[in-house]
Coordinates of C-alpha atoms and ligand atoms in Angstrom, one line a residue:
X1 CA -27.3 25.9 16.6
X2 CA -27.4 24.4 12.9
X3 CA -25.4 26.8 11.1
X4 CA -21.6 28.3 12.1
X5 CA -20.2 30.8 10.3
X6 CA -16.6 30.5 9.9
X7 CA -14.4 33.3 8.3
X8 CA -18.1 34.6 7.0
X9 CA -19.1 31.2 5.4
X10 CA -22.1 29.8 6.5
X11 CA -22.0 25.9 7.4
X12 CA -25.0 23.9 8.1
X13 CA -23.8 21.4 11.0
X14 CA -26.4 18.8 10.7
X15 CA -26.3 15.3 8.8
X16 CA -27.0 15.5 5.1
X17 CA -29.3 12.5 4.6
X18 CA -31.8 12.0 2.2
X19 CA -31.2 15.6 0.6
X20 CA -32.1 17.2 3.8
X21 CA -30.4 18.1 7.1
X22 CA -31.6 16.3 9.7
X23 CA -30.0 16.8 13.6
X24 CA -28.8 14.6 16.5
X25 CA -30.1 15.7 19.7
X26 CA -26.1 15.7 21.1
X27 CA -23.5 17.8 19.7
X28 CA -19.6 17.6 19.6
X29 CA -17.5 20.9 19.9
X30 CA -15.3 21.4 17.0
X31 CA -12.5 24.0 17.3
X32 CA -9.9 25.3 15.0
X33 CA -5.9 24.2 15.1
X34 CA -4.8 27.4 14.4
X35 CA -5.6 29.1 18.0
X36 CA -7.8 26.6 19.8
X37 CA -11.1 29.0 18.4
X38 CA -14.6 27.8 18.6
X39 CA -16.1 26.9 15.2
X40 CA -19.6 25.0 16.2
X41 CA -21.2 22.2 18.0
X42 CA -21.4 19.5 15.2
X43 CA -24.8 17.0 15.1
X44 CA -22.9 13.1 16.9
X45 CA -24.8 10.8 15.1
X46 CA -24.9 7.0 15.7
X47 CA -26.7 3.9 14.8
X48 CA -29.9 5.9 14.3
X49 CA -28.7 8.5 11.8
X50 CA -26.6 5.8 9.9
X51 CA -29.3 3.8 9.6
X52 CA -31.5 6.7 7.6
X53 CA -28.9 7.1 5.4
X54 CA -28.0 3.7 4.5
X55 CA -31.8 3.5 3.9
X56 CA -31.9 6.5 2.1
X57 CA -28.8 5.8 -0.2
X58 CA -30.7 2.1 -0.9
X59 CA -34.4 4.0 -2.0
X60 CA -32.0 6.7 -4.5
X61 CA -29.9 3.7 -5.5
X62 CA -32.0 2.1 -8.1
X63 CA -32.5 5.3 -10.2
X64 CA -29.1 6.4 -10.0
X65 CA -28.3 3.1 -11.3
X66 CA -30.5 3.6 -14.1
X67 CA -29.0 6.5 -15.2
X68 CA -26.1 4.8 -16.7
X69 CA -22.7 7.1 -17.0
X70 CA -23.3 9.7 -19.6
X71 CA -26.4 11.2 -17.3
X72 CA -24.8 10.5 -14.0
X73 CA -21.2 12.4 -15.9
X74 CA -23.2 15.6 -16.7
X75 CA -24.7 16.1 -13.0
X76 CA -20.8 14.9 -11.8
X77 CA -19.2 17.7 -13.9
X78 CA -21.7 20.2 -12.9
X79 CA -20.3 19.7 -9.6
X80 CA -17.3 19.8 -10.0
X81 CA -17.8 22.9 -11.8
X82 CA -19.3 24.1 -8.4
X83 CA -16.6 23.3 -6.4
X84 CA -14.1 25.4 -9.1
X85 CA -16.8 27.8 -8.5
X86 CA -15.9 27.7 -4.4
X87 CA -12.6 27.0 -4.2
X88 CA -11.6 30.2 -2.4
X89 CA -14.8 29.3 1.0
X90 CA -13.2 25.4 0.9
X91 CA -9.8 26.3 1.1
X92 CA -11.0 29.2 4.0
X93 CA -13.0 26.5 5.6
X94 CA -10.7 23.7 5.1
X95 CA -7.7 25.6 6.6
X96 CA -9.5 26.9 9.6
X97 CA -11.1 23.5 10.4
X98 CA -7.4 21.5 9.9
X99 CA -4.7 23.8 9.8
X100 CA -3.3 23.0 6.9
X101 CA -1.8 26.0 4.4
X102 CA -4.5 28.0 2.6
X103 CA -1.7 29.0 -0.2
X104 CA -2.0 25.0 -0.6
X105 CA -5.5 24.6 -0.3
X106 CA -5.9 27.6 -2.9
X107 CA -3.6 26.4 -5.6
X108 CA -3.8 22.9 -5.0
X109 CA -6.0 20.7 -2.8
X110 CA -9.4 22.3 -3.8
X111 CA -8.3 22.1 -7.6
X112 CA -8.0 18.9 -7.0
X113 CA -11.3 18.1 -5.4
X114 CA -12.6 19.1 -8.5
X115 CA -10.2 17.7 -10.9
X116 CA -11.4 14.2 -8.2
X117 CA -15.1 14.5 -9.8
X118 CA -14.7 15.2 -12.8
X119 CA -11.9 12.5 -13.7
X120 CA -13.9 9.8 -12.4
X121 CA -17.1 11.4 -14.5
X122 CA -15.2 11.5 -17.3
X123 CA -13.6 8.1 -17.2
X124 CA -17.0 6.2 -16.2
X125 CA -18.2 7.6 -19.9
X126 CA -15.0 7.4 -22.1
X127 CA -12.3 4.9 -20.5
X128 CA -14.3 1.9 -19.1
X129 CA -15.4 0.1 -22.1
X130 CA -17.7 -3.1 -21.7
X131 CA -14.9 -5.3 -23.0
X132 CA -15.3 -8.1 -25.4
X133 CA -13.0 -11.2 -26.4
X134 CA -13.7 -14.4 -27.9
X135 CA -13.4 -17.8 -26.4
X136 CA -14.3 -20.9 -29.0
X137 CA -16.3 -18.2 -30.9
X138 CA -18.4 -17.5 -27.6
X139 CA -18.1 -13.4 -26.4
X140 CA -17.1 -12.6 -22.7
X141 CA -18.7 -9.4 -22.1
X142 CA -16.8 -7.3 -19.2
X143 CA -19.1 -4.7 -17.6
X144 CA -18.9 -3.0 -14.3
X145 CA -22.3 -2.5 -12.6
X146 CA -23.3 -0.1 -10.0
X147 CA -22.8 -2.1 -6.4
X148 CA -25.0 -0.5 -3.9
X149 CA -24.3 1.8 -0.8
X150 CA -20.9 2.3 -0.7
X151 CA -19.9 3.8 3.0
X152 CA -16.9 5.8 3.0
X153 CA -14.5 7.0 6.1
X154 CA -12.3 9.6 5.7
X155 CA -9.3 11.1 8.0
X156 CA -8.5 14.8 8.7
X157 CA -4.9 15.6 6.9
X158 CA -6.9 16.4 3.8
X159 CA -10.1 16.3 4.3
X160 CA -12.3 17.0 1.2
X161 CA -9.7 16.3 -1.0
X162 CA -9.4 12.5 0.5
X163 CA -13.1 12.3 0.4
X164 CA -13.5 13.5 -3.1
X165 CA -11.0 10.6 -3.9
X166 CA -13.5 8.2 -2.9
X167 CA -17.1 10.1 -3.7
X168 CA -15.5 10.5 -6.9
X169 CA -15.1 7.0 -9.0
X170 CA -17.9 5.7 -6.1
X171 CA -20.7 7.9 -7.8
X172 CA -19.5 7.8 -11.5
X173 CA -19.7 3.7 -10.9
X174 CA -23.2 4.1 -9.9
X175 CA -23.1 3.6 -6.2
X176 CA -24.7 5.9 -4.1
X177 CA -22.8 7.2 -1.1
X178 CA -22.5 7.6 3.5
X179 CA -19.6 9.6 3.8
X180 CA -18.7 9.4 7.8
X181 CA -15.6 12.8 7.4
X182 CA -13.0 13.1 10.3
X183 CA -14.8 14.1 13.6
X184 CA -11.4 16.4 13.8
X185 CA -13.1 18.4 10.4
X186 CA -16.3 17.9 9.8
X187 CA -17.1 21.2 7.7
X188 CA -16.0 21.3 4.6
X189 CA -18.2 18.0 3.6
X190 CA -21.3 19.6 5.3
X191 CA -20.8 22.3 2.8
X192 CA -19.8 20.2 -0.2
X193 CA -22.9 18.8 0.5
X194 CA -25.0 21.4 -0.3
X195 CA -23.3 21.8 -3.6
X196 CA -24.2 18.5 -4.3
X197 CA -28.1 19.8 -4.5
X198 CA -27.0 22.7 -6.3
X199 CA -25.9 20.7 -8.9
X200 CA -29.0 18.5 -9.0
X201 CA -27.6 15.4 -7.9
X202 CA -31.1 13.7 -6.8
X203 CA -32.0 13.2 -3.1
X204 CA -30.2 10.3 -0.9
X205 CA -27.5 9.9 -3.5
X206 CA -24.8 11.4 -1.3
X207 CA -25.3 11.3 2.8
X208 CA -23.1 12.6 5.1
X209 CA -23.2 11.5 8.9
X210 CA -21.1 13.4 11.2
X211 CA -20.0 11.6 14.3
X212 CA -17.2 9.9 16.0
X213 CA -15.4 6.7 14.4
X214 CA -16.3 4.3 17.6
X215 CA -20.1 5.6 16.9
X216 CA -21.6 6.8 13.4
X217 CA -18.3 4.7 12.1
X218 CA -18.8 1.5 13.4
X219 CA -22.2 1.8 12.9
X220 CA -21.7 2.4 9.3
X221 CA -18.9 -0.2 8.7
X222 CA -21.3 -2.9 10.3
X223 CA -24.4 -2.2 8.2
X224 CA -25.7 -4.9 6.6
X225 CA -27.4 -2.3 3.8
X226 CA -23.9 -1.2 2.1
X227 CA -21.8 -2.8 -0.5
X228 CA -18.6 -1.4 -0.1
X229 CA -16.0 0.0 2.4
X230 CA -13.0 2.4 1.3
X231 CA -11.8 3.5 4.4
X232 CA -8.3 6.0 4.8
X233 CA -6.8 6.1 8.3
X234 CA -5.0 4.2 10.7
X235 CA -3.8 0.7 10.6
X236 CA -5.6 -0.1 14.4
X237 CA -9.5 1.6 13.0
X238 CA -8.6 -0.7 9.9
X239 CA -8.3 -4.2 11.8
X240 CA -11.6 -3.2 13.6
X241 CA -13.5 -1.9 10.4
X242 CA -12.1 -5.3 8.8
X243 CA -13.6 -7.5 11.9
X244 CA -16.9 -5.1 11.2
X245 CA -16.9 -5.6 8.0
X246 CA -16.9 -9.6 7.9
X247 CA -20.0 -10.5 9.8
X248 CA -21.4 -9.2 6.0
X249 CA -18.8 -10.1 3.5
X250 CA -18.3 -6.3 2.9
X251 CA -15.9 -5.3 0.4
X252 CA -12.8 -3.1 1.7
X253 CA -10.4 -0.8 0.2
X254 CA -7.7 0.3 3.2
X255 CA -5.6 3.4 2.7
X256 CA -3.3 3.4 5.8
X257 CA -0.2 4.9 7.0
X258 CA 3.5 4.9 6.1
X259 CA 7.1 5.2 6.9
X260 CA 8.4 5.8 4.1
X261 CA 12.0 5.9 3.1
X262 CA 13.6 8.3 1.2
X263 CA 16.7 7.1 -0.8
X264 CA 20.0 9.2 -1.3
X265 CA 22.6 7.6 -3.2
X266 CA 26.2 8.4 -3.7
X267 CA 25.7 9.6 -7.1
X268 CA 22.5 11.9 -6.2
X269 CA 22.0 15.6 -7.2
X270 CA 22.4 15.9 -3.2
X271 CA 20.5 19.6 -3.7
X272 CA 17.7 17.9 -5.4
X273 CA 17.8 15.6 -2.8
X274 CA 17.7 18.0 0.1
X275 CA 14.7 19.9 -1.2
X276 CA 13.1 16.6 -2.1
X277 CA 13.8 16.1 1.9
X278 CA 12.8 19.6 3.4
X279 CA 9.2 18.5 1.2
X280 CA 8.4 15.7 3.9
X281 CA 7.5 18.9 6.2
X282 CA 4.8 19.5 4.0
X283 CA 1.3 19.6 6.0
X284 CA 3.4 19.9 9.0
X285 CA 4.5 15.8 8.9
X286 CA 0.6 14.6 8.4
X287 CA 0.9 12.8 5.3
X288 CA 0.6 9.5 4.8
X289 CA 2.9 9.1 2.2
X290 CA 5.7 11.3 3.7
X291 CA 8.9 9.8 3.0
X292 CA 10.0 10.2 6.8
X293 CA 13.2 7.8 6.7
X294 CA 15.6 9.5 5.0
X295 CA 18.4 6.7 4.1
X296 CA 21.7 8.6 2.8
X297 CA 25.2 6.9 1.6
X298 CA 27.6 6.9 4.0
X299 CA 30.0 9.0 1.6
X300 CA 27.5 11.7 1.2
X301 CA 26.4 11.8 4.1
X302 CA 27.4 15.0 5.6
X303 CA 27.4 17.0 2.2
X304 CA 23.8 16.1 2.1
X305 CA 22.8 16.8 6.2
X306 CA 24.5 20.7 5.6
X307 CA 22.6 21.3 2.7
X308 CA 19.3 19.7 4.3
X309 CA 20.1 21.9 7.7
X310 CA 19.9 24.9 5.1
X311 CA 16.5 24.6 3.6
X312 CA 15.2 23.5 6.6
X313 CA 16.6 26.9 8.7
X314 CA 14.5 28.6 5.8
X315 CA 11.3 27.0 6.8
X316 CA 8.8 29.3 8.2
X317 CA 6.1 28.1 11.0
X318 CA 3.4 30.1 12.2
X319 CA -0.6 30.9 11.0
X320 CA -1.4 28.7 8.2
X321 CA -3.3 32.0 6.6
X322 CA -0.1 33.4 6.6
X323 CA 1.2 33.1 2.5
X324 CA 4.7 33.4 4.3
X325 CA 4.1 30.0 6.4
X326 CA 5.6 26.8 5.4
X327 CA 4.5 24.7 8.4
X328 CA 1.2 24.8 10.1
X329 CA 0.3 23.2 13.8
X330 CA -0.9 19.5 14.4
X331 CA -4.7 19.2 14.0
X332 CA -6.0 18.6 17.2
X333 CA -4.7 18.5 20.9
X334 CA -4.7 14.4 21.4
X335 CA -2.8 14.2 18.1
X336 CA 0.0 17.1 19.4
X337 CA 0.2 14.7 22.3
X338 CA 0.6 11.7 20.3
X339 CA 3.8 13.3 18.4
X340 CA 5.3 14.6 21.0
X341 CA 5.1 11.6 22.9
X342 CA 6.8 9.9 20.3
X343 CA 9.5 12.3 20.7
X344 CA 10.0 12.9 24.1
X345 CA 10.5 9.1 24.2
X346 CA 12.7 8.9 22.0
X347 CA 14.9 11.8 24.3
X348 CA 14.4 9.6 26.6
X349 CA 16.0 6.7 24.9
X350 CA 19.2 8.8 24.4
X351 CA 18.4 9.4 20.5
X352 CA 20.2 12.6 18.7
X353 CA 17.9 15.1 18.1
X354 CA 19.7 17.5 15.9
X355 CA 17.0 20.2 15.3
X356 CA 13.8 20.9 16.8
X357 CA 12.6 18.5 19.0
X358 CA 10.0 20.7 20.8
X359 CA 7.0 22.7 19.9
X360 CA 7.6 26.2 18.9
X361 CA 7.2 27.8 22.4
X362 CA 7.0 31.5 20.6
X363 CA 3.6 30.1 19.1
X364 CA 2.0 27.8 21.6
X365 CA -0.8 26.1 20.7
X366 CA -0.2 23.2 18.5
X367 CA 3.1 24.0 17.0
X368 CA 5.7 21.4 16.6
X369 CA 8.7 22.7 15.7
X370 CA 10.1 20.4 12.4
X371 CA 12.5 17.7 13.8
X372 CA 15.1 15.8 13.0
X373 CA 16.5 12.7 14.6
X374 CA 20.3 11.2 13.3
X375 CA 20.9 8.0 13.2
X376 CA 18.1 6.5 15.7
X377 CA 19.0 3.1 17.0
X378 CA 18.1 0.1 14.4
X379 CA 14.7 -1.2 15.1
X380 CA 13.8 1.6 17.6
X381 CA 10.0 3.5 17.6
X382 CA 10.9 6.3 16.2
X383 CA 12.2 4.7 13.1
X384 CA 9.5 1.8 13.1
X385 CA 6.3 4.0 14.1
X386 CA 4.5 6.5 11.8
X387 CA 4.6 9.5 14.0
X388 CA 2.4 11.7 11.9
X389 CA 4.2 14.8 12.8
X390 CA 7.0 17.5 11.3
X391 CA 9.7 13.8 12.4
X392 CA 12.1 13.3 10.2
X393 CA 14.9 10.3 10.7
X394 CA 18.2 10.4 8.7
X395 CA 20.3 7.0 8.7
X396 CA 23.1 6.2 6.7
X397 CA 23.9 2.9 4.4
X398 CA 27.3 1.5 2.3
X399 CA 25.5 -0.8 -0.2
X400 CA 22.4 -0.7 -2.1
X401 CA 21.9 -4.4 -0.5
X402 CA 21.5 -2.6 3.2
X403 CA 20.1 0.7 1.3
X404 CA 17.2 -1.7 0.4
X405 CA 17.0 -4.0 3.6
X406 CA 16.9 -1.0 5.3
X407 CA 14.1 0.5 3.2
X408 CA 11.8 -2.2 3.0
X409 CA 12.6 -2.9 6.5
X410 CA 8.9 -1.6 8.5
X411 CA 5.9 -3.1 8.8
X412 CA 4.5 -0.6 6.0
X413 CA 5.3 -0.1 2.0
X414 CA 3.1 2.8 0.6
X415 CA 5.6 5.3 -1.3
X416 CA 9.6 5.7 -1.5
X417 CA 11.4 8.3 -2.8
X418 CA 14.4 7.6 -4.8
X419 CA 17.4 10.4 -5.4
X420 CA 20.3 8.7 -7.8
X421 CA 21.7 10.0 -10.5
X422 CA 21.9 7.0 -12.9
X423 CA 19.1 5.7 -14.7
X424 CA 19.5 2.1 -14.8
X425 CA 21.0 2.1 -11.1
X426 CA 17.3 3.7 -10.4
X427 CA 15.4 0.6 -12.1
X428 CA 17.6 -1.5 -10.5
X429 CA 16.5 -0.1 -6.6
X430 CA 13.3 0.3 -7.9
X431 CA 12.8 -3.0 -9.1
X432 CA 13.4 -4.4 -5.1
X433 CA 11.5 -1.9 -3.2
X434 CA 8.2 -3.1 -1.9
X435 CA 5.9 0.0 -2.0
X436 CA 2.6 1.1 -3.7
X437 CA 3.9 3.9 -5.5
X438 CA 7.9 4.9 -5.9
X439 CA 8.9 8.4 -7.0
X440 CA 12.1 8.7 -8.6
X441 CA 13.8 12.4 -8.1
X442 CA 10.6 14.0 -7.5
X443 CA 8.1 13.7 -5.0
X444 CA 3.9 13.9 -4.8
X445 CA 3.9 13.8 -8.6
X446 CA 0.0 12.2 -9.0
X447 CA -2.3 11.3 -11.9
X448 CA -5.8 10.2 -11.2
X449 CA -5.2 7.1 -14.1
X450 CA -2.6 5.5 -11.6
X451 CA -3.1 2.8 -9.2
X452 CA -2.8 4.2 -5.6
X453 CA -2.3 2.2 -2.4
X454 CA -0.4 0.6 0.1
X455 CA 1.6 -2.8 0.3
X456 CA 2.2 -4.6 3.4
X457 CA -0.3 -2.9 6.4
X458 CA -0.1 0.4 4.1
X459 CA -3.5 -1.1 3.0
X460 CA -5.8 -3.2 1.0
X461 CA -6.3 -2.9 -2.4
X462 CA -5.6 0.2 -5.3
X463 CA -7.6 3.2 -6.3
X464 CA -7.3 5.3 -8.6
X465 CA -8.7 4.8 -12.9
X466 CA -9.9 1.2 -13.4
X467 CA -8.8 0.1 -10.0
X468 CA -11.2 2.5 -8.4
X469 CA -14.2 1.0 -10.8
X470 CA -13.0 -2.6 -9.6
X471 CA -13.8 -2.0 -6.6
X472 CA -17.0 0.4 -6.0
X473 CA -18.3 -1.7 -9.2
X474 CA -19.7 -5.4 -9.6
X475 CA -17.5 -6.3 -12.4
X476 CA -19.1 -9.1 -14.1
X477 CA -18.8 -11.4 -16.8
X478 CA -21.1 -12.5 -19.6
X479 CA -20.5 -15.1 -22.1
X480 CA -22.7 -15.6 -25.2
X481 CA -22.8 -18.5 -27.4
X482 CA -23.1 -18.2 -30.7
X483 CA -25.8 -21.0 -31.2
X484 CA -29.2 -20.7 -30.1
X485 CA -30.3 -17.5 -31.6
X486 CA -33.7 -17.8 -33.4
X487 CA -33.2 -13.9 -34.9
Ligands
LIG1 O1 -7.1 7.8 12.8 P1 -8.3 6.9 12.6 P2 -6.7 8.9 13.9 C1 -2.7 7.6 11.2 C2 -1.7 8.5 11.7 C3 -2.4 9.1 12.9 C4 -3.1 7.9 13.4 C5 -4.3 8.1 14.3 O2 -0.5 7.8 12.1 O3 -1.5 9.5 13.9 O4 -3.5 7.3 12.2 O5 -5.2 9.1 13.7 C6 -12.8 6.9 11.8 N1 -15.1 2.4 12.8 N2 -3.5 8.2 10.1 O6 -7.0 8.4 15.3 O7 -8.9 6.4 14.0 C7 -12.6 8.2 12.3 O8 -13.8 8.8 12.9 C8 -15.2 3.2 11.8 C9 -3.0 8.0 8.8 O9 -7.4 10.2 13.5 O10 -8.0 5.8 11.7 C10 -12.0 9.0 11.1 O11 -13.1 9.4 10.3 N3 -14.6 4.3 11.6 C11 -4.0 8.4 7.8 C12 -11.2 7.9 10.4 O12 -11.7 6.7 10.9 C13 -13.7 4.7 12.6 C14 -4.8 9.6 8.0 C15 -9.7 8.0 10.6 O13 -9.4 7.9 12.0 C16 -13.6 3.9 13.8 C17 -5.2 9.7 9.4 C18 -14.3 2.7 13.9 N4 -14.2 1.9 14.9 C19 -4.5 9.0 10.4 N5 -12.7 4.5 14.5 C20 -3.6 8.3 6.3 N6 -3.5 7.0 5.9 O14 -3.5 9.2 5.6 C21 -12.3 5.7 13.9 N7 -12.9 5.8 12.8

């Protein structure tokens, strides 16, 4: 009842708190996306279990403090060594918990789980310098100090690798950790976990409670014990983890959603730009910083919507095990649901779906098929909501002017994708667009030194280097005189 084996790896499914697995007396079923299987009944925490780990995190806090960067680093890079070590049962586990490709998880989201540790290891030692500059010949000395318990909630697109984004800088600054994972995926933290001993990390520094958002989450975003909140999800569980949060003054960090637009302009390498396009597919649609508006000059517009129509007919759906698959299903059931929904309402609105549309009827289950929607009406919910889902929209402009009204024209600003084919008309849209990150013919190109986040209600804050130290640390500032001294 503890332990699940999934694909022959054996999971432990009970909180990780205080460096040892403690249960809930209830369970939650957790199945796979990929045919509906059975993969274990999960411990449900709540206030209880939350509680122990806060109070665990607080007792291992102090020492872990103490520590200072260089011995906390060593542990850190240890375990990211592990998880180099294990990359081939997370990316099993990962893709039979979430669906999402194991080619992907293999050659990229489990490297990067690693390459997650150890960058923040490595920069807590060698890039965050205790500053100094004068002021009337008195020093200001900038240090970041560890800041407590800092609680983290994490979605299900990419689990482990979201996670690590977080457990990453948040242990390197000295905090000690609750990580609440997806109730959609809860495995592949349960196992990271035990890594985590392996590579001597002491007791009660990281804590996982497993559990739904509305329980173990809002217990955890309330808790008077932690000193931070970096939270990645939606922008409804973000208002109510704000209103949580303020009864205690808790720092938060908000990662939320996007529709994002992706630029094509008249003078665009229009195959770049269709590839760029067939990309947004990628973890069948759930990404958060898909580009899922694709905004194309008028004069290219056609041109562009054959060659997209191409690569898109090459797209191949089915088993995410499959090395031949390019899109996966929808995590779970409700969230199926949710996208279809989305589409079947915009049918019913009378908007032109030119491909897909439906799920893939030959595979069942959870399978959208990838679709496309031309020229949905102005201000409509398709092309205002994040739907989540393999839903792309393609609209056309005459100007940059309505190329950029249009762009910045949602509610959100967390990426944009440019295609042009002029330098200096690139800087120039660039310059206008409100959005945390902009890629500029290329797409999904990330380095761990670069601030990462959302404008508008994409989110609160920036990760990501120093950003990430701002915020799990207690940056403070101490100015010394340079009378007084007696030696
Ligand atoms: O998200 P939630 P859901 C968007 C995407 C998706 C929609 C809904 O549009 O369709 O959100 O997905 C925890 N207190 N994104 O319902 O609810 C929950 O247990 C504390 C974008 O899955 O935001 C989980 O661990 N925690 C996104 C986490 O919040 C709570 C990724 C995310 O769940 C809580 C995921 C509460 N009251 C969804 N309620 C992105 N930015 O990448 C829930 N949780």
């Amino acid at each position: 009842m503890n332990f699940v084996e999934v694909v022959g790896i054996q999971v432990d499914t009970r909180h990780f708190i205080g460096g040892e697995r403690i249960a809930s007396t209830e369970t939650f079923t957790n199945t796979s996306p990929i045919d509906g299987s059975f993969l274990g009944e999960i411990s449900r925490g709540g206030t209880a279990e939350v509680d122990l780990a806060v109070t665990a995190a607080r007792n291992a806090f102090p020492a872990w403090a103490a520590m200072g960067p260089a011995k906390r680093g060593a542990l850190l890079l240890k375990l990211a060594e592990l998880v180099e070590a294990n990359i081939e049962n997370l990316a099993q586990l990962e893709t039979m918990d979430n669906g999402s490709l194991l080619r992907s998880h293999r050659r990229g989201v489990m490297p990067r789980v690693a390459m997650n540790i150890r960058f923040f290891a490595e920069w807590a030692i060698n890039e965050l310098k205790h500053e100094v500059f004068e002021t009337r010949g008195h020093s200001n000395n900038i240090s970041w100090d560890p800041s407590g318990v800092a609680a983290l909630i994490t979605p299900w697109n990419a689990p482990l690798m979201l996670a690590t984004w977080k457990v990453g800088p948040a242990l390197a600054a000295g905090d000690t950790v609750v990580l609440k994972p997806a109730e959609w995926t809860p495995l592949s933290a349960s196992f990271f976990a035990d890594l985590t001993v392996k590579a001597g990390i002491p007791a009660g520094v990281f804590n996982v409670v497993q559990g739904f958002g509305r329980e173990a989450g809002a217990a955890l975003t309330a808790h008077p014990g932690i000193s931070r909140i970096s939270f990645t999800g939606s922008v409804p569980t973000a208002k109510v983890i704000a209103h949580a949060a303020a009864d205690n003054l808790t720092p938060c960090s908000f990662e939320l959603g996007g529709k994002s637009p992706l630029l094509v302009f008249d003078n665009a390498d229009l195959d770049l730009a269709a590839e760029l396009a067939v990309e947004q597919y990628d973890n069948a649609g759930q990404v958060c910083l898909s580009g899922t508006r694709i905004l194309v000059h008028e004069s290219v517009a056609d041109v562009f919507a054959e060659k997209f129509r191409d690569r898109a007919a090459k797209l191949t759906q089915g088993d995410p095990r499959d090395p031949e698959t390019d899109i996966g299903p929808q995590i779970h059931q409700t969230h199926f649901d949710r996208v279809k929904g989305f589409v079947d309402r915009a049918k019913t609105d009378g908007q032109s779906i030119v491909m897909g549309g439906e799920p893939n009827s030959e595979l069942g289950g959870l399978y959208f098929k990838p679709t496309l929607v031309k020229n949905p009406a102005p201000g409509s919910e398709i092309v205002t909501a994040e739907v989540f889902g393999p839903v792309l929209c393609m609209q056309t402009f005459t100007s940059d002017e309505q190329a950029l009204e249009m762009a910045n024209g949602t509610e959100f600003g967390l990426a944009a994708v440019v295609v042009s084919g002029s330098r200096a008309h690139a800087d120039r849209i660039t310059k206008d667009l409100v959005a945390g990150t902009i890629w500029v013919n290329c797409f999904f190109v990330r380095d761990l030194r670069a601030p990462f986040g959302g404008s508008k209600k994409s989110g609160v804050g920036r990760e990501g280097g120093n950003w990430s130290f701002d915020f799990y640390a207690d940056v403070k500032n101490t100015v010394i005189s340079p009378n007084g001294w007696k030696e």
